[in-house]
Short mmCIF file of C-alpha atoms in Angstrom, two decimals:
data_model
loop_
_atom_site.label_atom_id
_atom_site.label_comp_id
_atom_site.label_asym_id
_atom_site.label_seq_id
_atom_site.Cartn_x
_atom_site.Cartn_y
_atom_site.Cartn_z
CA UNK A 1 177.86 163.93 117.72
CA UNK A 2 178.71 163.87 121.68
CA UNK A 3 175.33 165.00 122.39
CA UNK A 4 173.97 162.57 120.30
CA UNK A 5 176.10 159.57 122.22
CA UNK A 6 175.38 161.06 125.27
CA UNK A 7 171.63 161.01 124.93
CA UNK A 8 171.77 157.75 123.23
CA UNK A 9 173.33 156.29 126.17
CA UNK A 10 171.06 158.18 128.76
CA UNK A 11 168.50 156.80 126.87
CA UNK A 12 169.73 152.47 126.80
CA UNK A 13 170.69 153.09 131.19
CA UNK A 14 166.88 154.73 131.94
CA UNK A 15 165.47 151.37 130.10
CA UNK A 16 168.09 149.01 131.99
CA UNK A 17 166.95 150.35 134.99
CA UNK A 18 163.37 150.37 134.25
CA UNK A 19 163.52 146.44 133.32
CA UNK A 20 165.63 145.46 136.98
CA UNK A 21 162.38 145.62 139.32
CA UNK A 22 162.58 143.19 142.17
CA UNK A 23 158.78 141.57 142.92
CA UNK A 24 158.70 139.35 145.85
CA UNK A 25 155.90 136.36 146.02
CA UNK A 26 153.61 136.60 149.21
CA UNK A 27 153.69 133.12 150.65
CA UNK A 28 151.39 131.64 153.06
CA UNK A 29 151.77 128.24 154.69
CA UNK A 30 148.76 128.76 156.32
CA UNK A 31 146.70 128.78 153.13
CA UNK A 32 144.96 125.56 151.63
CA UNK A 33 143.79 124.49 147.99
CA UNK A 34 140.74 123.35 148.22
CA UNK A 35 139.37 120.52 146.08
CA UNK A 36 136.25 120.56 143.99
CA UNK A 37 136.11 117.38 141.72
CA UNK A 38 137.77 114.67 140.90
CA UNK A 39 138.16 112.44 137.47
CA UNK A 40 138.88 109.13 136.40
CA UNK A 41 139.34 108.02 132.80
CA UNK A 42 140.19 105.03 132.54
CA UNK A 43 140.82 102.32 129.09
CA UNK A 44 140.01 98.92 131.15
CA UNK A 45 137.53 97.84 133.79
CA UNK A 46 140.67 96.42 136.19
CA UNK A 47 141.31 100.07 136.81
CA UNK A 48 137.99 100.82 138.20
CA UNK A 49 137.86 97.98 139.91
CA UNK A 50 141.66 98.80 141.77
CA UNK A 51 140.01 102.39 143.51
CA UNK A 52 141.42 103.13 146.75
CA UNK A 53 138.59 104.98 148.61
CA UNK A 54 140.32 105.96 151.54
CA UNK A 55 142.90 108.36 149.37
CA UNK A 56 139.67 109.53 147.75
CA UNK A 57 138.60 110.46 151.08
CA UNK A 58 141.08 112.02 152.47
CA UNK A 59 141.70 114.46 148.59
CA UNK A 60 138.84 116.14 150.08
CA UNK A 61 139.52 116.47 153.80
CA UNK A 62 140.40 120.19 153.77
CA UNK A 63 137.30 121.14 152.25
CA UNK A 64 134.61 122.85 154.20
CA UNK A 65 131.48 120.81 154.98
CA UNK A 66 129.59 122.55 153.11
CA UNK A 67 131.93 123.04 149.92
CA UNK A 68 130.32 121.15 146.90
CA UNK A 69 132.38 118.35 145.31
CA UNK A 70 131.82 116.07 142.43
CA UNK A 71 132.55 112.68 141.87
CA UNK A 72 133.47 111.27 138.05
CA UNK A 73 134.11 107.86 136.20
CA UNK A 74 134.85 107.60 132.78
CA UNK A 75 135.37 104.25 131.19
CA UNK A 76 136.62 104.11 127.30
CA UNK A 77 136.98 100.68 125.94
CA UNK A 78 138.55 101.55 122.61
CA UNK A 79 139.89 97.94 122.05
CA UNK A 80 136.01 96.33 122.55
CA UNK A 81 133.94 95.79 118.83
CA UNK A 82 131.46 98.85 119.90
CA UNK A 83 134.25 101.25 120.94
CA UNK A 84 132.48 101.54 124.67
CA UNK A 85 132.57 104.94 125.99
CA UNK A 86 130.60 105.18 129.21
CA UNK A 87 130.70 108.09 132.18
CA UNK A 88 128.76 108.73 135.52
CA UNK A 89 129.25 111.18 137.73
CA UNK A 90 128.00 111.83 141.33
CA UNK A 91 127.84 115.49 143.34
CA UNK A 92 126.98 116.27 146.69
CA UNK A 93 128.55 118.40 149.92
CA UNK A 94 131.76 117.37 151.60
CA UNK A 95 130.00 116.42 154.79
CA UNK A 96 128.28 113.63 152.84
CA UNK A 97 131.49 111.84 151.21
CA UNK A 98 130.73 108.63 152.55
CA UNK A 99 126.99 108.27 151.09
CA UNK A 100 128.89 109.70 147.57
CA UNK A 101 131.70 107.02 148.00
CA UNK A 102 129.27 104.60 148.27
CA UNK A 103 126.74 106.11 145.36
CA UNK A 104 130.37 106.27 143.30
CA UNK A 105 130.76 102.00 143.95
CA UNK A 106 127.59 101.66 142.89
CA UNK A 107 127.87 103.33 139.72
CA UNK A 108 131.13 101.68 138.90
CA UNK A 109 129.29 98.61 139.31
CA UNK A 110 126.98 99.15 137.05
CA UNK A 111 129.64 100.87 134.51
CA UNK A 112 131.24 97.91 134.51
CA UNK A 113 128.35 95.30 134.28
CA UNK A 114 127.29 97.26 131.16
CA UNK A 115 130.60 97.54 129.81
CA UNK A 116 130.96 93.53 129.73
CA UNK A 117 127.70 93.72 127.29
CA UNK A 118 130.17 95.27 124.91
#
């Protein structure tokens, strides 16, 4: 019976000890998420129409030049008679984020002159 216990409790301190390992995280604060694309869903054209393009700007800022990033607007009018569900999306290189700021205006123009048909 004592070799038993002993053996036993051999057995429960080997497993204690094998669960206690110590991991330490690696953390950089040179390191930088980069951005890729960026969504909006919105129920009502007075969102779209309240964008702030400079923060949109300036999501993408650490990207590389020549990262690719996309652009997308989603507009779902659930309360309108047709149930309006319209999205666009624009896609280009970092180095061009004013031309697809302004292509993005554009379509959110147009998103929301066709939405008012509805």
């Amino acid at each position: 019976m004592k070799k038993l216990t002993t053996l036993f409790l051999l057995f429960i301190s080997l497993l204690i000890n094998a669960q206690e390992s110590n991991t330490k995280a690696a953390y950089s604060k040179d390191e930088v998420s980069k951005i890729t694309s960026l969504a909006f869903t919105s129920t009502s054209v007075k969102d779209l129409e309240k964008i702030n393009w400079k923060d949109i700007e300036s999501i993408f800022e650490h990207n590389k030049p020549n990262e690719k990033i996309a652009l997308s607007f989603e507009l779902d009018l659930k309360d309108s008679k047709n149930k309006f569900k319209g999205k666009m999306e624009v896609s280009g290189e970092t180095k061009n984020i004013d031309s697809l700021i302004y292509k993005s205006k554009k379509i959110i123009k147009t998103l929301i002159k066709i939405s008012k048909k509805y």
